Amino acid sequence: MKLSELNDVIYEVAPASLAADYDNTGIMLGDPDAEVKGVLTTLDATVDAVKECEKLGYNVLLTHHPLFFKDVKSITPCNRTGEVAIEAIKNGIAVLSHHTNFDNSPVGLNALFAEMLGGKGVTLEAEGALFKVNATLKELSKTIAEKFKTTLRVSGDLNKKIENAFVITGAGGRDSDALRFASENADVFISGEMKHNFAYDCGELALIEISHYASERICNAAFKRILDKHGVKSAAFDVSPYIEVYEK
């Protein structure tokens, strides 16, 4: 399989049309005609990820967060993007990135998040996933903390019955339109990077804030399903940029 064909395989299930206007998806670096030897999946493009890819003898790094978000005017080792690009080019490693198009795909992150919580009747709308559960806010929060191996911040009555949940993986907790949609359609809004004032502005809506990283590290599992289906050799690279310090 060529690099361009691998990119097309992902676009088949997560079309570029699903991506946000500000986003950048597809081939970031590499020869579209190069044969794929193996794929390392990861949330973020880092030098360590490129080195792991090289160590495995693979030549494609598949990331969720784009290597290049904005127009690139220079590539130098003075920042992470430049460091990664230089290391990848030096070692003949291509970089593919599939971000909000993958978030909004039926096989992407929002849908997988809902699936992992046993969600029923999942629909994708308002850049997130709306789904049904049967739990109290406390029970749902505990399940999320255990499934995603992380700590949470929760706003609302812990005994509140949750039947309809809305999730946006990543940084959806900064979006006022998302909060409005959740308020009108769900009992709880789950996302990362929740704005402080949302806890005051949410009315009867409960909030669960999960870290951006913890909610999106599942990209490795989502990517693997696609790669396995097409017989592409792959491995996952999962390293958090943070250390969680807490007492059990």
PDB file of N, CA, C and O in Angstrom, residues 89-128:
ATOM      1  N   ILE A  89      12.010  13.876   8.241  1.00  0.00           N
ATOM      2  CA  ILE A  89      12.602  13.941   6.900  1.00  0.00           C
ATOM      3  C   ILE A  89      13.962  13.246   6.884  1.00  0.00           C
ATOM      4  O   ILE A  89      14.276  12.477   5.965  1.00  0.00           O
ATOM      5  N   LYS A  90      14.736  13.474   7.922  1.00  0.00           N
ATOM      6  CA  LYS A  90      16.077  12.881   8.017  1.00  0.00           C
ATOM      7  C   LYS A  90      16.020  11.363   7.994  1.00  0.00           C
ATOM      8  O   LYS A  90      16.912  10.701   7.459  1.00  0.00           O
ATOM      9  N   ASN A  91      14.952  10.803   8.556  1.00  0.00           N
ATOM     10  CA  ASN A  91      14.846   9.346   8.671  1.00  0.00           C
ATOM     11  C   ASN A  91      13.842   8.730   7.702  1.00  0.00           C
ATOM     12  O   ASN A  91      13.497   7.552   7.829  1.00  0.00           O
ATOM     13  N   GLY A  92      13.389   9.516   6.738  1.00  0.00           N
ATOM     14  CA  GLY A  92      12.495   8.992   5.711  1.00  0.00           C
ATOM     15  C   GLY A  92      11.137   8.566   6.247  1.00  0.00           C
ATOM     16  O   GLY A  92      10.534   7.608   5.747  1.00  0.00           O
ATOM     17  N   ILE A  93      10.638   9.274   7.260  1.00  0.00           N
ATOM     18  CA  ILE A  93       9.357   8.930   7.879  1.00  0.00           C
ATOM     19  C   ILE A  93       8.287   9.942   7.460  1.00  0.00           C
ATOM     20  O   ILE A  93       8.467  11.151   7.628  1.00  0.00           O
ATOM     21  N   ALA A  94       7.219   9.426   6.908  1.00  0.00           N
ATOM     22  CA  ALA A  94       6.093  10.279   6.514  1.00  0.00           C
ATOM     23  C   ALA A  94       5.208  10.556   7.726  1.00  0.00           C
ATOM     24  O   ALA A  94       5.165   9.767   8.668  1.00  0.00           O
ATOM     25  N   VAL A  95       4.498  11.674   7.677  1.00  0.00           N
ATOM     26  CA  VAL A  95       3.563  12.018   8.750  1.00  0.00           C
ATOM     27  C   VAL A  95       2.179  12.260   8.153  1.00  0.00           C
ATOM     28  O   VAL A  95       2.012  13.105   7.275  1.00  0.00           O
ATOM     29  N   LEU A  96       1.216  11.482   8.645  1.00  0.00           N
ATOM     30  CA  LEU A  96      -0.189  11.681   8.307  1.00  0.00           C
ATOM     31  C   LEU A  96      -0.905  12.192   9.555  1.00  0.00           C
ATOM     32  O   LEU A  96      -0.600  11.735  10.656  1.00  0.00           O
ATOM     33  N   SER A  97      -1.860  13.095   9.372  1.00  0.00           N
ATOM     34  CA  SER A  97      -2.635  13.588  10.511  1.00  0.00           C
ATOM     35  C   SER A  97      -4.109  13.639  10.133  1.00  0.00           C
ATOM     36  O   SER A  97      -4.460  14.173   9.078  1.00  0.00           O
ATOM     37  N   HIS A  98      -4.941  13.044  10.986  1.00  0.00           N
ATOM     38  CA  HIS A  98      -6.392  13.091  10.772  1.00  0.00           C
ATOM     39  C   HIS A  98      -7.042  13.495  12.081  1.00  0.00           C
ATOM     40  O   HIS A  98      -7.028  12.745  13.045  1.00  0.00           O
ATOM     41  N   HIS A  99      -7.618  14.687  12.084  1.00  0.00           N
ATOM     42  CA  HIS A  99      -8.032  15.343  13.317  1.00  0.00           C
ATOM     43  C   HIS A  99      -9.553  15.451  13.417  1.00  0.00           C
ATOM     44  O   HIS A  99     -10.230  14.479  13.728  1.00  0.00           O
ATOM     45  N   THR A 100     -10.118  16.637  13.168  1.00  0.00           N
ATOM     46  CA  THR A 100     -11.552  16.824  13.391  1.00  0.00           C
ATOM     47  C   THR A 100     -12.403  16.007  12.421  1.00  0.00           C
ATOM     48  O   THR A 100     -13.544  15.672  12.743  1.00  0.00           O
ATOM     49  N   ASN A 101     -11.863  15.681  11.252  1.00  0.00           N
ATOM     50  CA  ASN A 101     -12.599  14.772  10.373  1.00  0.00           C
ATOM     51  C   ASN A 101     -12.758  13.405  11.042  1.00  0.00           C
ATOM     52  O   ASN A 101     -13.782  12.730  10.899  1.00  0.00           O
ATOM     53  N   PHE A 102     -11.752  13.008  11.830  1.00  0.00           N
ATOM     54  CA  PHE A 102     -11.802  11.725  12.530  1.00  0.00           C
ATOM     55  C   PHE A 102     -12.653  11.831  13.795  1.00  0.00           C
ATOM     56  O   PHE A 102     -13.334  10.881  14.166  1.00  0.00           O
ATOM     57  N   ASP A 103     -12.624  12.985  14.446  1.00  0.00           N
ATOM     58  CA  ASP A 103     -13.512  13.212  15.600  1.00  0.00           C
ATOM     59  C   ASP A 103     -14.963  12.992  15.202  1.00  0.00           C
ATOM     60  O   ASP A 103     -15.749  12.403  15.955  1.00  0.00           O
ATOM     61  N   ASN A 104     -15.323  13.498  14.030  1.00  0.00           N
ATOM     62  CA  ASN A 104     -16.721  13.535  13.603  1.00  0.00           C
ATOM     63  C   ASN A 104     -17.150  12.326  12.773  1.00  0.00           C
ATOM     64  O   ASN A 104     -18.274  12.283  12.273  1.00  0.00           O
ATOM     65  N   SER A 105     -16.268  11.353  12.619  1.00  0.00           N
ATOM     66  CA  SER A 105     -16.563  10.156  11.838  1.00  0.00           C
ATOM     67  C   SER A 105     -17.318   9.125  12.672  1.00  0.00           C
ATOM     68  O   SER A 105     -17.111   9.023  13.891  1.00  0.00           O
ATOM     69  N   PRO A 106     -18.168   8.309  12.045  1.00  0.00           N
ATOM     70  CA  PRO A 106     -18.850   7.226  12.765  1.00  0.00           C
ATOM     71  C   PRO A 106     -17.897   6.204  13.371  1.00  0.00           C
ATOM     72  O   PRO A 106     -18.286   5.453  14.270  1.00  0.00           O
ATOM     73  N   VAL A 107     -16.653   6.166  12.878  1.00  0.00           N
ATOM     74  CA  VAL A 107     -15.658   5.247  13.446  1.00  0.00           C
ATOM     75  C   VAL A 107     -14.582   6.012  14.217  1.00  0.00           C
ATOM     76  O   VAL A 107     -13.536   5.461  14.549  1.00  0.00           O
ATOM     77  N   GLY A 108     -14.851   7.284  14.480  1.00  0.00           N
ATOM     78  CA  GLY A 108     -13.864   8.140  15.107  1.00  0.00           C
ATOM     79  C   GLY A 108     -13.995   8.268  16.612  1.00  0.00           C
ATOM     80  O   GLY A 108     -14.649   7.463  17.286  1.00  0.00           O
ATOM     81  N   LEU A 109     -13.407   9.324  17.158  1.00  0.00           N
ATOM     82  CA  LEU A 109     -13.212   9.436  18.602  1.00  0.00           C
ATOM     83  C   LEU A 109     -14.490   9.660  19.397  1.00  0.00           C
ATOM     84  O   LEU A 109     -14.683   9.032  20.441  1.00  0.00           O
ATOM     85  N   ASN A 110     -15.354  10.554  18.947  1.00  0.00           N
ATOM     86  CA  ASN A 110     -16.577  10.805  19.716  1.00  0.00           C
ATOM     87  C   ASN A 110     -17.441   9.549  19.792  1.00  0.00           C
ATOM     88  O   ASN A 110     -17.979   9.202  20.853  1.00  0.00           O
ATOM     89  N   ALA A 111     -17.564   8.849  18.663  1.00  0.00           N
ATOM     90  CA  ALA A 111     -18.354   7.621  18.623  1.00  0.00           C
ATOM     91  C   ALA A 111     -17.726   6.533  19.486  1.00  0.00           C
ATOM     92  O   ALA A 111     -18.427   5.805  20.200  1.00  0.00           O
ATOM     93  N   LEU A 112     -16.398   6.415  19.436  1.00  0.00           N
ATOM     94  CA  LEU A 112     -15.716   5.403  20.237  1.00  0.00           C
ATOM     95  C   LEU A 112     -15.838   5.706  21.723  1.00  0.00           C
ATOM     96  O   LEU A 112     -16.018   4.793  22.544  1.00  0.00           O
ATOM     97  N   PHE A 113     -15.742   6.976  22.101  1.00  0.00           N
ATOM     98  CA  PHE A 113     -15.907   7.373  23.497  1.00  0.00           C
ATOM     99  C   PHE A 113     -17.268   6.912  24.012  1.00  0.00           C
ATOM    100  O   PHE A 113     -17.383   6.308  25.085  1.00  0.00           O
ATOM    101  N   ALA A 114     -18.314   7.190  23.231  1.00  0.00           N
ATOM    102  CA  ALA A 114     -19.666   6.784  23.616  1.00  0.00           C
ATOM    103  C   ALA A 114     -19.766   5.265  23.712  1.00  0.00           C
ATOM    104  O   ALA A 114     -20.377   4.716  24.643  1.00  0.00           O
ATOM    105  N   GLU A 115     -19.158   4.572  22.760  1.00  0.00           N
ATOM    106  CA  GLU A 115     -19.169   3.100  22.764  1.00  0.00           C
ATOM    107  C   GLU A 115     -18.508   2.548  24.018  1.00  0.00           C
ATOM    108  O   GLU A 115     -19.004   1.588  24.628  1.00  0.00           O
ATOM    109  N   MET A 116     -17.397   3.150  24.424  1.00  0.00           N
ATOM    110  CA  MET A 116     -16.669   2.673  25.595  1.00  0.00           C
ATOM    111  C   MET A 116     -17.477   2.837  26.884  1.00  0.00           C
ATOM    112  O   MET A 116     -17.221   2.150  27.871  1.00  0.00           O
ATOM    113  N   LEU A 117     -18.442   3.744  26.871  1.00  0.00           N
ATOM    114  CA  LEU A 117     -19.307   3.940  28.041  1.00  0.00           C
ATOM    115  C   LEU A 117     -20.595   3.126  27.939  1.00  0.00           C
ATOM    116  O   LEU A 117     -21.488   3.274  28.770  1.00  0.00           O
ATOM    117  N   GLY A 118     -20.668   2.270  26.907  1.00  0.00           N
ATOM    118  CA  GLY A 118     -21.872   1.475  26.722  1.00  0.00           C
ATOM    119  C   GLY A 118     -23.044   2.279  26.220  1.00  0.00           C
ATOM    120  O   GLY A 118     -24.202   1.895  26.409  1.00  0.00           O
ATOM    121  N   GLY A 119     -22.755   3.406  25.573  1.00  0.00           N
ATOM    122  CA  GLY A 119     -23.805   4.283  25.079  1.00  0.00           C
ATOM    123  C   GLY A 119     -24.671   3.622  24.021  1.00  0.00           C
ATOM    124  O   GLY A 119     -24.183   2.864  23.183  1.00  0.00           O
ATOM    125  N   LYS A 120     -25.947   3.925  24.030  1.00  0.00           N
ATOM    126  CA  LYS A 120     -26.903   3.391  23.058  1.00  0.00           C
ATOM    127  C   LYS A 120     -27.445   4.527  22.195  1.00  0.00           C
ATOM    128  O   LYS A 120     -27.476   5.682  22.605  1.00  0.00           O
ATOM    129  N   GLY A 121     -27.891   4.158  21.001  1.00  0.00           N
ATOM    130  CA  GLY A 121     -28.515   5.139  20.112  1.00  0.00           C
ATOM    131  C   GLY A 121     -27.617   6.316  19.803  1.00  0.00           C
ATOM    132  O   GLY A 121     -28.068   7.468  19.800  1.00  0.00           O
ATOM    133  N   VAL A 122     -26.351   6.058  19.527  1.00  0.00           N
ATOM    134  CA  VAL A 122     -25.371   7.131  19.301  1.00  0.00           C
ATOM    135  C   VAL A 122     -25.660   7.864  17.997  1.00  0.00           C
ATOM    136  O   VAL A 122     -25.820   7.246  16.939  1.00  0.00           O
ATOM    137  N   THR A 123     -25.737   9.189  18.087  1.00  0.00           N
ATOM    138  CA  THR A 123     -25.850  10.027  16.888  1.00  0.00           C
ATOM    139  C   THR A 123     -24.761  11.082  16.942  1.00  0.00           C
ATOM    140  O   THR A 123     -24.404  11.570  18.021  1.00  0.00           O
ATOM    141  N   LEU A 124     -24.232  11.422  15.786  1.00  0.00           N
ATOM    142  CA  LEU A 124     -23.165  12.414  15.698  1.00  0.00           C
ATOM    143  C   LEU A 124     -23.750  13.738  15.229  1.00  0.00           C
ATOM    144  O   LEU A 124     -24.291  13.830  14.130  1.00  0.00           O
ATOM    145  N   GLU A 125     -23.643  14.739  16.083  1.00  0.00           N
ATOM    146  CA  GLU A 125     -24.158  16.063  15.757  1.00  0.00           C
ATOM    147  C   GLU A 125     -23.473  17.118  16.619  1.00  0.00           C
ATOM    148  O   GLU A 125     -22.927  16.811  17.679  1.00  0.00           O
ATOM    149  N   ALA A 126     -23.496  18.353  16.106  1.00  0.00           N
ATOM    150  CA  ALA A 126     -22.887  19.478  16.831  1.00  0.00           C
ATOM    151  C   ALA A 126     -21.435  19.188  17.205  1.00  0.00           C
ATOM    152  O   ALA A 126     -20.969  19.570  18.272  1.00  0.00           O
ATOM    153  N   GLU A 127     -20.718  18.482  16.298  1.00  0.00           N
ATOM    154  CA  GLU A 127     -19.299  18.155  16.472  1.00  0.00           C
ATOM    155  C   GLU A 127     -19.043  17.257  17.675  1.00  0.00           C
ATOM    156  O   GLU A 127     -17.954  17.270  18.256  1.00  0.00           O
ATOM    157  N   GLY A 128     -20.056  16.487  18.058  1.00  0.00           N
ATOM    158  CA  GLY A 128     -19.890  15.558  19.165  1.00  0.00           C
ATOM    159  C   GLY A 128     -20.783  14.352  18.992  1.00  0.00           C
ATOM    160  O   GLY A 128     -21.349  14.124  17.912  1.00  0.00           O
TER     161      GLY A 128
END
